[in-house]
């Protein structure tokens, strides 16, 4: 469930990676692992779309 929440918050584009990690009480490294697990492109301008 946390991976889905992380993906949703990330795709909304309103919060930074650090803010998402803080909100979900996980380290940023775990957030990036969740994005990888959910096959979400991270970084660059493509991720913001």
XYZ file of C-alpha atoms in Angstrom:
49
model
C 0.000 0.000 0.000
C 2.842 2.409 0.761
C 4.328 1.876 -2.708
C 1.007 2.848 -4.290
C 0.700 5.923 -2.048
C 4.257 6.932 -2.901
C 3.562 6.577 -6.622
C 0.354 8.596 -6.369
C 2.006 11.441 -4.466
C 4.970 11.453 -6.837
C 2.813 11.530 -9.972
C 0.699 14.379 -8.571
C 3.873 16.459 -8.668
C 2.930 18.710 -5.758
C 5.528 17.440 -3.267
C 9.264 16.952 -3.487
C 10.783 13.512 -3.054
C 11.955 14.550 0.398
C 8.450 15.724 1.366
C 6.879 12.481 0.141
C 9.391 10.423 2.118
C 8.702 12.468 5.247
C 4.939 12.194 4.814
C 5.143 8.403 4.430
C 7.778 8.055 7.197
C 10.233 6.249 4.924
C 13.797 7.041 3.842
C 14.263 8.529 0.375
C 16.109 5.385 -0.683
C 12.973 3.355 0.062
C 10.870 5.816 -1.926
C 13.151 5.332 -4.930
C 12.955 1.553 -4.446
C 9.153 1.793 -4.485
C 9.278 3.840 -7.689
C 11.505 1.199 -9.268
C 9.173 -1.574 -8.078
C 6.164 0.267 -9.554
C 8.154 1.025 -12.763
C 7.695 4.770 -12.351
C 10.213 6.883 -14.289
C 12.107 9.079 -11.831
C 14.095 12.227 -12.432
C 14.327 14.649 -15.289
C 11.466 16.398 -16.995
C 9.801 13.174 -18.194
C 8.933 12.220 -14.620
C 6.994 15.441 -14.119
C 4.628 14.604 -16.963
